[in-house]
């Protein structure tokens, strides 16, 4: 069981709650500018194996009597009483209930992709896969986006020596089609809905939507019933329709992210996160993603100056939640204990299954 080793910087719990997994870390503010966070312990749990988030946090190996605060990164709709409405968790989530169950003085909630933005804006080069653009970029607005159960997106914005993060509902904007095939697929999807959002194509369920619509366009009966089956068949090349579907997915992803870069004035870089993209990284590298990202007419040259990187760090949500909490503690120490920032509509799964050993340092850089 982890114990605290210093009184100068109290440790606290940070959790990243996804639709499939919950990641929990015991963290402490670091003494070194090159490592402003220290990860003292880390575990990953399956949501379905526990009756509540309180049960998961109670199992985490730490003496809770030494802790006063917990910060939770999650998706869903937050009510004023600290309850989070979400369709993708197997149990209710309430900051007040967790505080009562476990005796914390304060339990804070933060948007999951807002948390990821706080981490990804500072992550080291060794933890990313470069897709396009220069290795470095000037300090400026940075987009973090990732398809999982839904499509999360947030923008990290530097303000002097500090930063703010804009949590967005980008996944709910209307899907835009560019090629004739995309137009045909979009028309097929519009047959049973009046609005096709971006995340209805760029997410796990969205990949399956694209596959079913493409099968209808091609006049072929679907043979895959899950997003994982589609992506697996595409990556091993065993099903031409699955390959075409994933190509469609990657092309739409590139075009959409290019649009968002222009809409949000991105200059500092783009980080691709979420549970899906690390699994298809090689397919993504060989797809039309970069071509479609840059295909913005006269703005192509501007987009060429923006680094686009795939984040392969499974602890981002935990580290980001902790970073958000420390920044908030410095700027607003009197905030109420269950304060809630904007939380987007769909919870996302956390698919990385590699737990880190206790005592690992979180190498975030300002």
Short mmCIF file of C-alpha atoms in Angstrom, two decimals:
data_model
loop_
_atom_site.label_atom_id
_atom_site.label_comp_id
_atom_site.label_asym_id
_atom_site.label_seq_id
_atom_site.Cartn_x
_atom_site.Cartn_y
_atom_site.Cartn_z
CA UNK A 1 0.00 0.00 0.00
CA UNK A 2 1.38 3.40 -0.99
CA UNK A 3 2.04 5.97 1.70
CA UNK A 4 2.94 9.64 1.51
CA UNK A 5 6.60 10.54 1.88
CA UNK A 6 6.49 14.33 2.15
CA UNK A 7 4.32 16.97 3.79
CA UNK A 8 5.31 19.78 1.43
CA UNK A 9 3.18 18.50 -1.47
CA UNK A 10 0.20 16.34 -0.51
CA UNK A 11 -0.62 13.43 -2.77
CA UNK A 12 -4.06 12.97 -4.29
CA UNK A 13 -5.98 10.47 -6.41
CA UNK A 14 -6.74 11.06 -10.09
CA UNK A 15 -9.02 8.81 -12.13
CA UNK A 16 -9.81 8.59 -15.83
CA UNK A 17 -13.27 7.02 -16.19
CA UNK A 18 -14.01 5.56 -19.62
CA UNK A 19 -16.76 3.37 -20.96
CA UNK A 20 -14.68 0.19 -20.59
CA UNK A 21 -11.87 0.91 -18.13
CA UNK A 22 -11.09 3.14 -15.19
CA UNK A 23 -7.48 4.21 -14.72
CA UNK A 24 -6.46 5.43 -11.29
CA UNK A 25 -3.24 7.08 -10.18
CA UNK A 26 -1.76 8.38 -6.95
CA UNK A 27 0.06 11.57 -7.83
CA UNK A 28 2.04 14.32 -6.22
CA UNK A 29 3.27 17.67 -7.44
CA UNK A 30 6.89 17.32 -8.50
CA UNK A 31 9.79 19.50 -7.38
CA UNK A 32 11.41 19.59 -10.83
CA UNK A 33 10.16 21.77 -13.71
CA UNK A 34 11.07 18.95 -16.08
CA UNK A 35 8.76 16.56 -14.20
CA UNK A 36 6.02 18.66 -12.55
CA UNK A 37 4.03 15.53 -11.67
CA UNK A 38 5.19 12.38 -9.94
CA UNK A 39 3.15 9.18 -10.38
CA UNK A 40 3.45 7.24 -7.12
CA UNK A 41 1.13 4.36 -8.07
CA UNK A 42 -1.11 3.40 -10.99
CA UNK A 43 -3.75 0.74 -11.67
CA UNK A 44 -6.31 -0.06 -14.37
CA UNK A 45 -9.73 -1.61 -13.67
CA UNK A 46 -12.60 -2.90 -15.80
CA UNK A 47 -15.81 -0.96 -15.19
CA UNK A 48 -18.01 -4.04 -15.53
CA UNK A 49 -16.16 -5.85 -12.73
CA UNK A 50 -17.27 -3.39 -10.03
CA UNK A 51 -20.63 -2.10 -8.74
CA UNK A 52 -19.51 1.53 -8.59
CA UNK A 53 -16.61 3.92 -9.02
CA UNK A 54 -16.41 4.12 -5.22
CA UNK A 55 -15.72 0.37 -5.15
CA UNK A 56 -12.87 0.79 -7.63
CA UNK A 57 -11.30 3.67 -5.74
CA UNK A 58 -11.68 1.77 -2.47
CA UNK A 59 -9.63 -1.11 -3.92
CA UNK A 60 -6.78 1.17 -5.00
CA UNK A 61 -3.76 0.36 -2.78
CA UNK A 62 -3.38 3.56 -0.74
CA UNK A 63 -4.08 4.66 2.82
CA UNK A 64 -7.04 6.95 2.14
CA UNK A 65 -6.79 8.58 5.56
CA UNK A 66 -3.72 10.41 4.22
CA UNK A 67 -5.64 11.81 1.23
CA UNK A 68 -8.04 14.74 1.11
CA UNK A 69 -8.70 15.18 -2.62
CA UNK A 70 -9.69 13.18 -5.68
CA UNK A 71 -10.12 14.40 -9.26
CA UNK A 72 -12.10 12.44 -11.84
CA UNK A 73 -11.93 12.87 -15.61
CA UNK A 74 -15.12 11.62 -17.21
CA UNK A 75 -17.60 12.16 -20.01
CA UNK A 76 -21.32 12.69 -19.68
CA UNK A 77 -23.67 15.45 -18.60
CA UNK A 78 -22.93 16.93 -15.20
CA UNK A 79 -25.80 18.12 -12.99
CA UNK A 80 -25.39 20.83 -10.33
CA UNK A 81 -25.57 18.22 -7.56
CA UNK A 82 -22.44 16.46 -8.86
CA UNK A 83 -24.28 13.60 -10.56
CA UNK A 84 -23.08 12.73 -14.07
CA UNK A 85 -25.56 11.45 -16.63
CA UNK A 86 -23.89 9.08 -19.08
CA UNK A 87 -25.22 6.24 -21.21
CA UNK A 88 -22.00 4.24 -21.37
CA UNK A 89 -21.13 3.42 -17.77
CA UNK A 90 -22.57 0.36 -16.01
CA UNK A 91 -23.24 2.37 -12.84
CA UNK A 92 -24.18 5.93 -11.79
CA UNK A 93 -21.40 8.44 -11.15
CA UNK A 94 -21.73 11.07 -8.41
CA UNK A 95 -18.96 13.18 -6.89
CA UNK A 96 -20.99 13.66 -3.72
CA UNK A 97 -21.51 9.91 -3.33
CA UNK A 98 -17.80 9.22 -3.77
CA UNK A 99 -16.94 11.86 -1.21
CA UNK A 100 -19.39 10.35 1.27
CA UNK A 101 -18.34 6.75 0.58
CA UNK A 102 -14.59 7.30 0.84
CA UNK A 103 -14.25 10.31 3.14
CA UNK A 104 -12.53 12.73 0.76
CA UNK A 105 -12.76 16.41 1.61
CA UNK A 106 -13.07 17.27 -2.07
CA UNK A 107 -13.97 15.36 -5.25
CA UNK A 108 -13.60 17.30 -8.50
CA UNK A 109 -14.96 16.42 -11.95
CA UNK A 110 -13.38 17.49 -15.24
CA UNK A 111 -14.23 16.79 -18.86
CA UNK A 112 -12.20 13.78 -20.03
CA UNK A 113 -10.81 15.40 -23.16
CA UNK A 114 -10.16 18.63 -21.32
CA UNK A 115 -7.99 16.51 -19.03
CA UNK A 116 -6.24 14.85 -21.98
CA UNK A 117 -5.54 18.30 -23.43
CA UNK A 118 -3.80 19.37 -20.22
CA UNK A 119 -1.49 16.38 -20.56
CA UNK A 120 -1.01 16.11 -24.31
CA UNK A 121 0.01 19.73 -24.69
CA UNK A 122 3.15 18.91 -22.69
CA UNK A 123 3.90 15.29 -23.59
CA UNK A 124 7.40 14.32 -24.68
CA UNK A 125 8.34 13.34 -28.24
CA UNK A 126 9.11 9.76 -27.20
CA UNK A 127 5.42 9.17 -26.43
CA UNK A 128 3.98 10.10 -29.83
CA UNK A 129 3.98 8.89 -33.43
CA UNK A 130 4.53 11.74 -35.89
CA UNK A 131 2.03 11.66 -38.77
CA UNK A 132 2.81 14.91 -40.57
CA UNK A 133 4.20 18.40 -40.09
CA UNK A 134 7.39 19.61 -38.38
CA UNK A 135 8.69 18.05 -35.18
CA UNK A 136 8.13 21.27 -33.24
CA UNK A 137 5.79 24.22 -33.45
CA UNK A 138 5.44 27.59 -31.75
CA UNK A 139 3.48 27.74 -28.50
CA UNK A 140 -0.12 28.22 -29.53
CA UNK A 141 -3.61 26.71 -29.56
CA UNK A 142 -3.32 22.91 -29.58
CA UNK A 143 -6.08 20.51 -30.60
CA UNK A 144 -6.56 17.18 -28.83
CA UNK A 145 -9.08 14.87 -30.48
CA UNK A 146 -9.85 11.19 -30.27
CA UNK A 147 -12.44 8.68 -31.44
CA UNK A 148 -13.59 6.09 -28.90
CA UNK A 149 -17.17 5.34 -27.91
CA UNK A 150 -17.80 8.92 -29.04
CA UNK A 151 -15.58 11.65 -30.46
CA UNK A 152 -13.93 13.88 -27.87
CA UNK A 153 -12.15 17.12 -28.70
CA UNK A 154 -10.61 19.95 -26.69
CA UNK A 155 -8.33 22.91 -27.42
CA UNK A 156 -5.41 23.84 -25.17
CA UNK A 157 -4.79 27.60 -25.31
CA UNK A 158 -1.75 29.29 -23.76
CA UNK A 159 -2.43 32.54 -21.92
CA UNK A 160 0.78 34.14 -20.73
CA UNK A 161 2.51 31.70 -18.38
CA UNK A 162 -0.69 29.72 -17.86
CA UNK A 163 -3.19 28.01 -20.08
CA UNK A 164 -6.89 27.40 -20.48
CA UNK A 165 -8.63 24.48 -22.15
CA UNK A 166 -11.75 24.83 -24.27
CA UNK A 167 -13.88 21.68 -24.02
CA UNK A 168 -15.98 21.29 -27.17
CA UNK A 169 -18.93 19.42 -28.62
CA UNK A 170 -17.13 19.04 -31.96
CA UNK A 171 -18.35 15.47 -32.33
CA UNK A 172 -21.95 16.66 -32.55
CA UNK A 173 -21.35 18.93 -35.57
CA UNK A 174 -22.67 17.74 -38.92
CA UNK A 175 -20.58 15.29 -40.91
CA UNK A 176 -19.23 16.76 -44.13
CA UNK A 177 -18.71 14.58 -47.23
CA UNK A 178 -16.03 15.35 -49.82
CA UNK A 179 -15.78 12.43 -52.26
CA UNK A 180 -18.57 10.83 -54.28
CA UNK A 181 -18.32 7.69 -52.16
CA UNK A 182 -18.59 9.70 -48.95
CA UNK A 183 -21.65 11.46 -50.34
CA UNK A 184 -23.26 8.13 -51.16
CA UNK A 185 -22.49 6.76 -47.71
CA UNK A 186 -23.80 9.92 -46.05
CA UNK A 187 -27.03 9.71 -48.07
CA UNK A 188 -27.42 6.10 -46.95
CA UNK A 189 -26.93 7.09 -43.30
CA UNK A 190 -29.49 9.90 -43.68
CA UNK A 191 -32.17 7.38 -44.61
CA UNK A 192 -32.82 6.53 -40.96
CA UNK A 193 -31.83 9.77 -39.23
CA UNK A 194 -32.30 13.49 -39.88
CA UNK A 195 -28.82 14.48 -38.71
CA UNK A 196 -25.53 12.64 -39.10
CA UNK A 197 -22.98 13.94 -36.63
CA UNK A 198 -19.24 13.63 -37.01
CA UNK A 199 -19.04 11.09 -34.20
CA UNK A 200 -21.61 8.90 -35.95
CA UNK A 201 -18.78 8.22 -38.40
CA UNK A 202 -15.64 8.90 -36.37
CA UNK A 203 -16.00 6.64 -33.33
CA UNK A 204 -16.21 2.93 -32.60
CA UNK A 205 -19.95 2.82 -33.30
CA UNK A 206 -19.32 5.22 -36.18
CA UNK A 207 -16.92 2.79 -37.85
CA UNK A 208 -19.67 0.19 -37.79
CA UNK A 209 -22.11 2.79 -39.17
CA UNK A 210 -19.73 3.44 -42.07
CA UNK A 211 -19.32 -0.28 -42.72
CA UNK A 212 -23.07 -0.97 -42.77
CA UNK A 213 -23.74 2.04 -44.99
CA UNK A 214 -20.95 1.06 -47.38
CA UNK A 215 -22.32 -2.48 -47.59
CA UNK A 216 -25.70 -1.02 -48.53
CA UNK A 217 -24.11 1.21 -51.17
CA UNK A 218 -22.22 -1.78 -52.60
CA UNK A 219 -25.29 -4.03 -52.40
CA UNK A 220 -23.56 -6.52 -50.10
CA UNK A 221 -24.79 -8.03 -46.85
CA UNK A 222 -22.63 -7.11 -43.80
CA UNK A 223 -20.54 -9.91 -42.31
CA UNK A 224 -19.07 -8.05 -39.32
CA UNK A 225 -21.10 -7.09 -36.26
CA UNK A 226 -18.61 -5.06 -34.18
CA UNK A 227 -16.16 -2.21 -34.80
CA UNK A 228 -13.28 -4.40 -33.62
CA UNK A 229 -14.18 -7.03 -36.21
CA UNK A 230 -14.23 -4.43 -38.98
CA UNK A 231 -10.88 -2.91 -38.01
CA UNK A 232 -9.25 -6.32 -37.53
CA UNK A 233 -10.41 -7.51 -40.97
CA UNK A 234 -9.18 -4.26 -42.49
CA UNK A 235 -5.77 -4.36 -40.85
CA UNK A 236 -5.10 -7.97 -41.88
CA UNK A 237 -6.54 -7.35 -45.36
CA UNK A 238 -8.92 -10.31 -45.17
CA UNK A 239 -12.05 -8.38 -46.20
CA UNK A 240 -11.95 -5.80 -49.03
CA UNK A 241 -15.10 -4.05 -47.76
CA UNK A 242 -13.58 -3.72 -44.29
CA UNK A 243 -10.43 -2.29 -45.87
CA UNK A 244 -12.51 0.20 -47.85
CA UNK A 245 -14.44 1.12 -44.69
CA UNK A 246 -11.31 1.85 -42.68
CA UNK A 247 -9.89 3.84 -45.60
CA UNK A 248 -13.11 5.83 -45.59
CA UNK A 249 -12.78 6.36 -41.83
CA UNK A 250 -9.19 7.59 -42.10
CA UNK A 251 -9.98 9.93 -44.99
CA UNK A 252 -12.93 11.50 -43.19
CA UNK A 253 -10.81 11.79 -40.04
CA UNK A 254 -8.07 13.68 -41.91
CA UNK A 255 -10.55 16.04 -43.56
CA UNK A 256 -12.41 16.69 -40.32
CA UNK A 257 -9.27 17.41 -38.32
CA UNK A 258 -8.07 19.78 -41.03
CA UNK A 259 -11.39 21.64 -40.73
CA UNK A 260 -11.07 21.82 -36.95
CA UNK A 261 -7.50 23.12 -37.19
CA UNK A 262 -8.75 26.01 -39.27
CA UNK A 263 -11.86 26.63 -37.18
CA UNK A 264 -9.96 26.73 -33.86
CA UNK A 265 -6.87 28.57 -35.14
CA UNK A 266 -4.56 25.71 -34.21
CA UNK A 267 -0.86 26.55 -34.32
CA UNK A 268 0.80 24.53 -31.58
CA UNK A 269 -0.03 21.06 -32.87
CA UNK A 270 -2.67 18.36 -33.05
CA UNK A 271 -2.67 15.27 -30.84
CA UNK A 272 -4.75 12.24 -31.78
CA UNK A 273 -5.82 10.24 -28.74
CA UNK A 274 -8.62 7.82 -27.83
CA UNK A 275 -8.85 4.05 -27.85
CA UNK A 276 -9.14 3.33 -31.59
CA UNK A 277 -6.24 5.04 -33.36
CA UNK A 278 -3.29 3.37 -31.58
CA UNK A 279 -4.70 0.01 -32.71
CA UNK A 280 -4.75 1.07 -36.37
CA UNK A 281 -1.63 3.24 -36.38
CA UNK A 282 0.10 1.51 -39.30
CA UNK A 283 -3.08 1.53 -41.37
CA UNK A 284 -3.50 5.23 -40.56
CA UNK A 285 0.06 5.97 -41.68
CA UNK A 286 -0.57 4.33 -45.06
CA UNK A 287 -4.03 5.85 -45.58
CA UNK A 288 -5.19 9.10 -47.15
CA UNK A 289 -5.32 10.77 -43.72
CA UNK A 290 -2.48 13.25 -44.33
CA UNK A 291 -3.55 14.00 -47.92
CA UNK A 292 -7.08 14.78 -46.77
CA UNK A 293 -5.85 16.78 -43.77
CA UNK A 294 -3.86 19.04 -46.08
CA UNK A 295 -6.51 19.27 -48.82
CA UNK A 296 -7.80 22.72 -47.86
CA UNK A 297 -7.07 24.75 -50.98
CA UNK A 298 -5.07 27.91 -50.25
CA UNK A 299 -4.75 26.95 -46.56
CA UNK A 300 -2.69 23.84 -47.34
CA UNK A 301 0.55 25.68 -46.64
CA UNK A 302 -0.70 26.80 -43.22
CA UNK A 303 -1.66 23.23 -42.31
CA UNK A 304 1.75 21.95 -43.41
CA UNK A 305 3.27 23.91 -40.51
CA UNK A 306 1.16 22.10 -37.86
CA UNK A 307 2.57 18.92 -36.28
CA UNK A 308 0.04 16.09 -36.15
CA UNK A 309 0.93 13.34 -33.68
CA UNK A 310 -0.67 10.13 -32.49
CA UNK A 311 -0.47 9.82 -28.72
CA UNK A 312 0.42 6.34 -27.49
CA UNK A 313 0.45 7.07 -23.77
CA UNK A 314 -2.16 5.13 -21.79
CA UNK A 315 -1.94 7.35 -18.70
CA UNK A 316 -2.86 10.63 -20.42
CA UNK A 317 -6.29 10.97 -18.82
CA UNK A 318 -4.95 10.45 -15.29
CA UNK A 319 -1.98 12.76 -15.81
CA UNK A 320 -4.19 15.38 -17.45
CA UNK A 321 -6.76 15.28 -14.66
CA UNK A 322 -3.96 15.74 -12.14
CA UNK A 323 -2.47 18.62 -14.12
CA UNK A 324 -5.88 20.28 -14.37
CA UNK A 325 -6.41 19.89 -10.62
CA UNK A 326 -3.03 21.38 -9.69
CA UNK A 327 -3.60 24.34 -12.00
CA UNK A 328 -7.07 24.88 -10.61
CA UNK A 329 -5.82 24.63 -7.04
CA UNK A 330 -3.34 27.42 -7.73
CA UNK A 331 -5.75 29.75 -9.53
CA UNK A 332 -8.99 29.05 -7.62
CA UNK A 333 -8.20 27.52 -4.22
CA UNK A 334 -11.64 28.40 -2.88
CA UNK A 335 -13.65 26.50 -5.48
CA UNK A 336 -16.40 24.21 -4.13
CA UNK A 337 -15.36 20.55 -3.59
CA UNK A 338 -17.55 19.04 -6.29
CA UNK A 339 -17.11 21.73 -8.92
CA UNK A 340 -17.86 20.47 -12.41
CA UNK A 341 -16.60 21.74 -15.75
CA UNK A 342 -18.36 21.08 -19.05
CA UNK A 343 -18.57 17.36 -19.78
CA UNK A 344 -19.29 16.06 -23.27
CA UNK A 345 -22.04 13.67 -24.22
CA UNK A 346 -20.53 10.22 -24.80
CA UNK A 347 -18.20 8.30 -22.52
CA UNK A 348 -15.22 6.76 -24.27
CA UNK A 349 -13.49 3.46 -23.64
CA UNK A 350 -9.89 3.34 -22.46
CA UNK A 351 -8.40 0.41 -24.35
CA UNK A 352 -4.75 0.41 -23.30
CA UNK A 353 -4.18 -2.58 -21.04
CA UNK A 354 -0.60 -1.92 -19.94
CA UNK A 355 -0.54 -0.84 -16.27
CA UNK A 356 2.48 1.13 -15.13
CA UNK A 357 4.57 0.25 -12.11
CA UNK A 358 4.35 2.31 -8.96
CA UNK A 359 6.92 5.08 -8.62
CA UNK A 360 6.91 6.09 -12.29
CA UNK A 361 7.43 9.78 -12.95
CA UNK A 362 5.10 11.58 -15.34
CA UNK A 363 7.44 13.31 -17.76
CA UNK A 364 5.42 16.40 -18.63
CA UNK A 365 7.22 19.49 -19.89
CA UNK A 366 6.12 23.11 -19.77
#
